[in-house]
Coordinates of C-alpha atoms in Angstrom, one line a residue:
X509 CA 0.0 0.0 0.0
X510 CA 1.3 3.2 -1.0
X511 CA 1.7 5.7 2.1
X512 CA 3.0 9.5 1.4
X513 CA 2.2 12.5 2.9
X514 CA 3.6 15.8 2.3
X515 CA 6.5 16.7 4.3
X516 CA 7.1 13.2 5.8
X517 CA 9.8 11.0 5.0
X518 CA 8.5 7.4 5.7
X519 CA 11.5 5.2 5.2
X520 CA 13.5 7.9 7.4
X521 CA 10.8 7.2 10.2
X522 CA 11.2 3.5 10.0
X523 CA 14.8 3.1 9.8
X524 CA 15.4 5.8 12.3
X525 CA 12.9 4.3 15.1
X526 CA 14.1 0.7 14.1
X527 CA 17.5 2.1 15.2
X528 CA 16.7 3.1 17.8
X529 CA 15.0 0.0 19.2
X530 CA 17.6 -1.5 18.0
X531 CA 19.8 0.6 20.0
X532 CA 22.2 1.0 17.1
X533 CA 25.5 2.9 17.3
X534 CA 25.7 2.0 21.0
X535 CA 28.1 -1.0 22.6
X536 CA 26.3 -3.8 21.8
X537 CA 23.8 -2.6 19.7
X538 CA 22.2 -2.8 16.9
X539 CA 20.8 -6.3 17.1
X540 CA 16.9 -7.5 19.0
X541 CA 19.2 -10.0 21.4
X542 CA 15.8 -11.4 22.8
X543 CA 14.9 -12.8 19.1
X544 CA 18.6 -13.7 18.2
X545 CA 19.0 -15.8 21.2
X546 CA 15.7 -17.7 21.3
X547 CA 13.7 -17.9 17.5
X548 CA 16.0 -19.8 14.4
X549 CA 17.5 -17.8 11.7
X550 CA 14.8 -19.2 9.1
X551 CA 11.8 -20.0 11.4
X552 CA 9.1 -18.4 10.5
X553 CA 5.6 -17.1 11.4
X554 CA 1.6 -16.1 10.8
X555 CA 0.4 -13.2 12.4
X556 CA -3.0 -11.2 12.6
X557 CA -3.6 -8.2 14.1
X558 CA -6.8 -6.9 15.7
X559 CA -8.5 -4.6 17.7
X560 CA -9.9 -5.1 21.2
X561 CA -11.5 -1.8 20.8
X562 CA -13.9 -0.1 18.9
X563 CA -12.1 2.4 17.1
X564 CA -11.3 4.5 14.4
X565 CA -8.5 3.2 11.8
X566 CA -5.0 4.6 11.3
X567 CA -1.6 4.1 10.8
X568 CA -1.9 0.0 9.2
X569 CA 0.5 1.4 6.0
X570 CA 2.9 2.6 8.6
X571 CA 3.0 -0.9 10.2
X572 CA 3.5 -2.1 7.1
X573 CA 6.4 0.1 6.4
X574 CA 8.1 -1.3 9.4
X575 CA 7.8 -5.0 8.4
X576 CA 9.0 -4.9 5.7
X577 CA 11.6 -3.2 6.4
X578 CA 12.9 -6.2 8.0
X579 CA 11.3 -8.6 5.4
X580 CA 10.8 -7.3 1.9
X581 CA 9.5 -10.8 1.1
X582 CA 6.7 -10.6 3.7
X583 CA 3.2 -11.7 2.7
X584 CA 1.0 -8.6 4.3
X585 CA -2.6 -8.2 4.3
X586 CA -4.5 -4.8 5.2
X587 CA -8.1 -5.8 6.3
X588 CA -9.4 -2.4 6.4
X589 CA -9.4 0.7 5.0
X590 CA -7.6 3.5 7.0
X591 CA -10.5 5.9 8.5
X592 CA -12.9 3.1 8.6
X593 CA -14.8 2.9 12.2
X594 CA -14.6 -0.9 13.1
X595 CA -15.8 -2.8 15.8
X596 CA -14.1 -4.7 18.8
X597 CA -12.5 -7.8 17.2
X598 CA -12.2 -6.5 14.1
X599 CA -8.9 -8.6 12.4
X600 CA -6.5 -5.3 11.1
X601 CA -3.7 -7.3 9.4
X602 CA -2.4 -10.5 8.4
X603 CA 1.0 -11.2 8.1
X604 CA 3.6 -14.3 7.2
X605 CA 7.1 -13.9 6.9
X606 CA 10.7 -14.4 8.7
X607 CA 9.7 -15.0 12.5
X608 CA 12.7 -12.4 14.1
X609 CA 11.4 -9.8 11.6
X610 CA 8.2 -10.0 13.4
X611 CA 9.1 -9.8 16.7
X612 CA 11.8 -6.9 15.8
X613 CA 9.6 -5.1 14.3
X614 CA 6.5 -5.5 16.2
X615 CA 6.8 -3.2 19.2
X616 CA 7.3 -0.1 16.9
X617 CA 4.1 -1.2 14.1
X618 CA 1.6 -1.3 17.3
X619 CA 2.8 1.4 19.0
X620 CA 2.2 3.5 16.2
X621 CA -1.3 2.3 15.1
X622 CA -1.9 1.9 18.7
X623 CA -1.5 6.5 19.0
X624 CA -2.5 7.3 15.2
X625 CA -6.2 5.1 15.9
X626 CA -6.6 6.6 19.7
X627 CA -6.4 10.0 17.7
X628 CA -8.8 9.1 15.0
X629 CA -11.2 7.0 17.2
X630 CA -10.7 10.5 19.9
X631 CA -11.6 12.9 17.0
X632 CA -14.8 10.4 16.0
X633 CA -16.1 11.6 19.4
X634 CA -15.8 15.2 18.9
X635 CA -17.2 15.3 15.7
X636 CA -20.0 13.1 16.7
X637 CA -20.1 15.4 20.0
X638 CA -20.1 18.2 18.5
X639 CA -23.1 17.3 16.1
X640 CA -23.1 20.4 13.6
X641 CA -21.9 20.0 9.7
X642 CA -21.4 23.7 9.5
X643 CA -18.8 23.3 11.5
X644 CA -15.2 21.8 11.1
X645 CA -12.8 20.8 14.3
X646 CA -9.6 21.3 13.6
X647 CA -6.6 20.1 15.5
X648 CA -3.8 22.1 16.6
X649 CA 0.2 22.5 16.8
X650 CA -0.3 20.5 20.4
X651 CA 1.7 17.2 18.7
X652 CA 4.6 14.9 20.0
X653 CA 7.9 16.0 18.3
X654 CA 8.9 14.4 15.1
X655 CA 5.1 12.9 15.0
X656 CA 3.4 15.8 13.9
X657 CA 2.6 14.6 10.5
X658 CA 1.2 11.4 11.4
X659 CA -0.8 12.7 13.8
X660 CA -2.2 15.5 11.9
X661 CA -3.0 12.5 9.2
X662 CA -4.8 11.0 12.1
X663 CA -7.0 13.6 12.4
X664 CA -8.1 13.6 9.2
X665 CA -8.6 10.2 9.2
X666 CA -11.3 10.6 12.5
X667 CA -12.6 13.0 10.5
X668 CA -11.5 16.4 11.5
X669 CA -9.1 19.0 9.6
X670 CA -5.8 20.3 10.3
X671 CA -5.1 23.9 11.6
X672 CA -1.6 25.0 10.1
X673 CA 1.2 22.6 9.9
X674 CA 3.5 24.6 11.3
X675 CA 4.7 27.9 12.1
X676 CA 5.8 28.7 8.6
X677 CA 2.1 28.2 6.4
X678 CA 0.4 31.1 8.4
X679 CA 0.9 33.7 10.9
X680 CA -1.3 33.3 14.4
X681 CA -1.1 36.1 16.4
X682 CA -1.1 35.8 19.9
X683 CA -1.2 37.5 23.7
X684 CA 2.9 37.7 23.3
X685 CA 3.0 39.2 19.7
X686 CA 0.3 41.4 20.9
X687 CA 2.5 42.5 23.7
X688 CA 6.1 43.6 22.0
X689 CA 3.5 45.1 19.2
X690 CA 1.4 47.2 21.5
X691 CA -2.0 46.5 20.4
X692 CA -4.2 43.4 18.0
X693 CA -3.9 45.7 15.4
X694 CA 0.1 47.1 15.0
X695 CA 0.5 43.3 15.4
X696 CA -1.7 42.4 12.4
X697 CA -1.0 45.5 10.8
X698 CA 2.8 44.4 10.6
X699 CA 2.0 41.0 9.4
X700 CA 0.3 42.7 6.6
X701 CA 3.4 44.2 6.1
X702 CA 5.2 42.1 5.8
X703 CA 3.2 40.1 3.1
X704 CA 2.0 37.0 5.3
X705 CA -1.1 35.9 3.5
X706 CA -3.0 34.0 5.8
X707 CA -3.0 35.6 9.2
X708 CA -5.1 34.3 12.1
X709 CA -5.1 36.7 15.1
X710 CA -6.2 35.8 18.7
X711 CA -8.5 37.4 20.4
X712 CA -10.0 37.1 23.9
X713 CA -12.1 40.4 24.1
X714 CA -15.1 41.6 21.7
X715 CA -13.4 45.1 21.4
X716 CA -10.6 43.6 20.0
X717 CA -12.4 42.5 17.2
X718 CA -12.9 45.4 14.8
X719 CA -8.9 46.7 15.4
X720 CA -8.5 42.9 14.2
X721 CA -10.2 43.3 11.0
X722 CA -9.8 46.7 10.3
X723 CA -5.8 45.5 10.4
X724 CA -6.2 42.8 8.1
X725 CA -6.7 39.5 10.0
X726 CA -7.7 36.7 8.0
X727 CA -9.3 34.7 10.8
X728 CA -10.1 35.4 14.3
X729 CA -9.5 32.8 17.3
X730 CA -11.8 33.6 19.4
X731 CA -10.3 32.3 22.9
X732 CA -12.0 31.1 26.0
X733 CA -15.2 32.7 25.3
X734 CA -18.4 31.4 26.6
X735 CA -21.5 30.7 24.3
X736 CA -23.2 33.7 24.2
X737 CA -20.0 36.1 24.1
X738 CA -19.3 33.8 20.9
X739 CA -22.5 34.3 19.2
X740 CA -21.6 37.9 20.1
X741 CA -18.3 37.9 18.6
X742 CA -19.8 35.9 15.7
X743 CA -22.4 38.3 14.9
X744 CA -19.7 41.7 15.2
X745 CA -17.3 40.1 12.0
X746 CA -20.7 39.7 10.3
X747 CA -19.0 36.6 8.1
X748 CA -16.3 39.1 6.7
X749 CA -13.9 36.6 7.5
X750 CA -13.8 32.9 9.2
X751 CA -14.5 32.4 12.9
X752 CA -12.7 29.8 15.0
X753 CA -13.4 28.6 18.9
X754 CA -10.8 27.9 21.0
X755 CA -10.1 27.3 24.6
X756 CA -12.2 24.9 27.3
X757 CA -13.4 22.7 24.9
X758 CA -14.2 19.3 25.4
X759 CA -16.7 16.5 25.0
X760 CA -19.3 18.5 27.5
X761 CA -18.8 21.7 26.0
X762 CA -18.2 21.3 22.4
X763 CA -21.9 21.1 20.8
X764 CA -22.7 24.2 22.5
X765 CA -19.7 26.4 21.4
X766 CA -20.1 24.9 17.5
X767 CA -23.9 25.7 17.4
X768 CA -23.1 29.5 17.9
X769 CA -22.0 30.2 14.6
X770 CA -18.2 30.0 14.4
X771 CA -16.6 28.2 11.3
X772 CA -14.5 26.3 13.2
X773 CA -13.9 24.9 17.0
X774 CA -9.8 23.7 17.6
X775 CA -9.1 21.3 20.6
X776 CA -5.7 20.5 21.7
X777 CA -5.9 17.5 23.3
X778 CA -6.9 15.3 19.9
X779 CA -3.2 14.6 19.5
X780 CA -1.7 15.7 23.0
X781 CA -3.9 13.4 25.2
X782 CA -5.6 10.7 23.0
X783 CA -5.3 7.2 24.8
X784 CA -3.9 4.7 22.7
X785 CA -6.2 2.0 21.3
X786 CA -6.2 -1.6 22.1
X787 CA -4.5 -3.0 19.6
X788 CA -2.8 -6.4 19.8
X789 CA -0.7 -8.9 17.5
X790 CA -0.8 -12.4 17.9
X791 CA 1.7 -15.1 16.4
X792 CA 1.2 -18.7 15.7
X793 CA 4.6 -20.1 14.7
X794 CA 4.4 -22.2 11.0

């Protein structure tokens, strides 16, 4: 299965966490001494694995990746489409091939389907929470180091959208920028300036809002403000440009902030605290 997203180097990702599993560079590493020790040179096994959860789907091309990394020659099955909402005991994978491979290799494919489904299966909820098609949910710059790609692609694949990538695809302006500018709007105004296209500006109080757009914002975050000062806010920018909640939102809170309008509601913790799922991978030795 082919597996590319923009900005993401796959086979980097695999051979550099194989290495370091592998402990490679370092006395005595480089080898799984566990699988060396115990399993033959050319033993070899079947392996399937499933879900003990009900979850969302992501990451099975990744744990691919890392298989056959190890062995090209593996025979690997994908079950289910990535993004498909499956049922407890629903069978993932199936896999034959060189038995060490497996094991090497099998800590670092569930661990990463394991996070990349909890984060689909966690967005699910909020989108199904939040109940309101006018409204997208959108993910943020909250993401484990080096994983931001993956799980930003998880996201998607639960259903929501990603905010920016990164700091370089738009300009958000914030309570610090705000403060070495002076004011919302010298800090937008200088972002116009200085030709950013996309600029999304923070703001926290309704009488920041017109300085905001008379500036040039291209969005406003609207942050940590309750249901009725968003309709507010909504209603003052009038649809002149996109509206985004942000700030105290969870499973409890979410519906209410999406129905008042806003284009857009961003929660943090669908990639910073999404439990893993419960994934598992069982061997039968051929």
């Amino acid at each position: 299965m082919t597996f590319q997203l923009d900005g993401f180097d796959l086979d980097k990702f695999v051979q550099d966490t194989l290495a370091e599993d592998l402990g490679e560079g370092l006395p005595g590493g480089g080898r799984d001494v566990t699988s060396e020790s115990v399993i033959p040179e050319d033993a070899r096994f079947s392996g399937v694995m499933d879900t003990r959860d009900a979850i969302h789907v992501a990451g099975l091309p990744v744990a691919e990746a890392f298989f056959r990394a190890l062995d090209p020659d593996m025979q690997i099955d994908i079950l289910v489409e990535e993004g498909a909402q499956v049922p407890a005991g629903t069978d993932l994978m199936r896999l034959e091939g060189n038995a060490r491979a497996m094991l090497t290799a099998e800590r670092a494919a569930l661990n990463t389907v394991q996070h990349l489904s909890g984060i689909a299966t966690m967005v699910a909820e909020y989108v199904a929470a939040m109940d309101n098609p006018d409204c997208t949910l959108l993910d943020t710059r909250k993401t484990i180091p080096g994983l931001r790609h993956l799980e930003k692609y998880a996201v998607r694949m639960g259903g929501g959208a990603n905010h920016r990538m990164g700091l370089w695809d738009a300009a958000m302006i914030k309570d610090n920028h705000v403060l070495v500018a002076g004011s919302v709007g010298e800090a937008v105004r200088r972002a116009v300036e200085a030709g950013v296209k996309d600029i999304i500006c923070e703001v926290d109080r309704i009488d920041q809002i017109e300085p905001a757009l008379e500036a040039g914002a291209t969005r406003l975050l609207l942050d940590n403000m309750e249901p009725d000062t968003l309709r507010e806010a909504v209603s003052l920018v009038a649809g002149r440009v996109p509206t985004e909640a942000s700030g105290g939102i969870n499973l409890d809170t979410i519906r209410a902030k999406a129905a008042t309008g806003v284009d857009y509601v961003s929660v943090g913790r669908l990639t910073q605290s999404a439990p893993a799922a419960d994934i598992g991978l069982d061997f039968t030795p051929l």
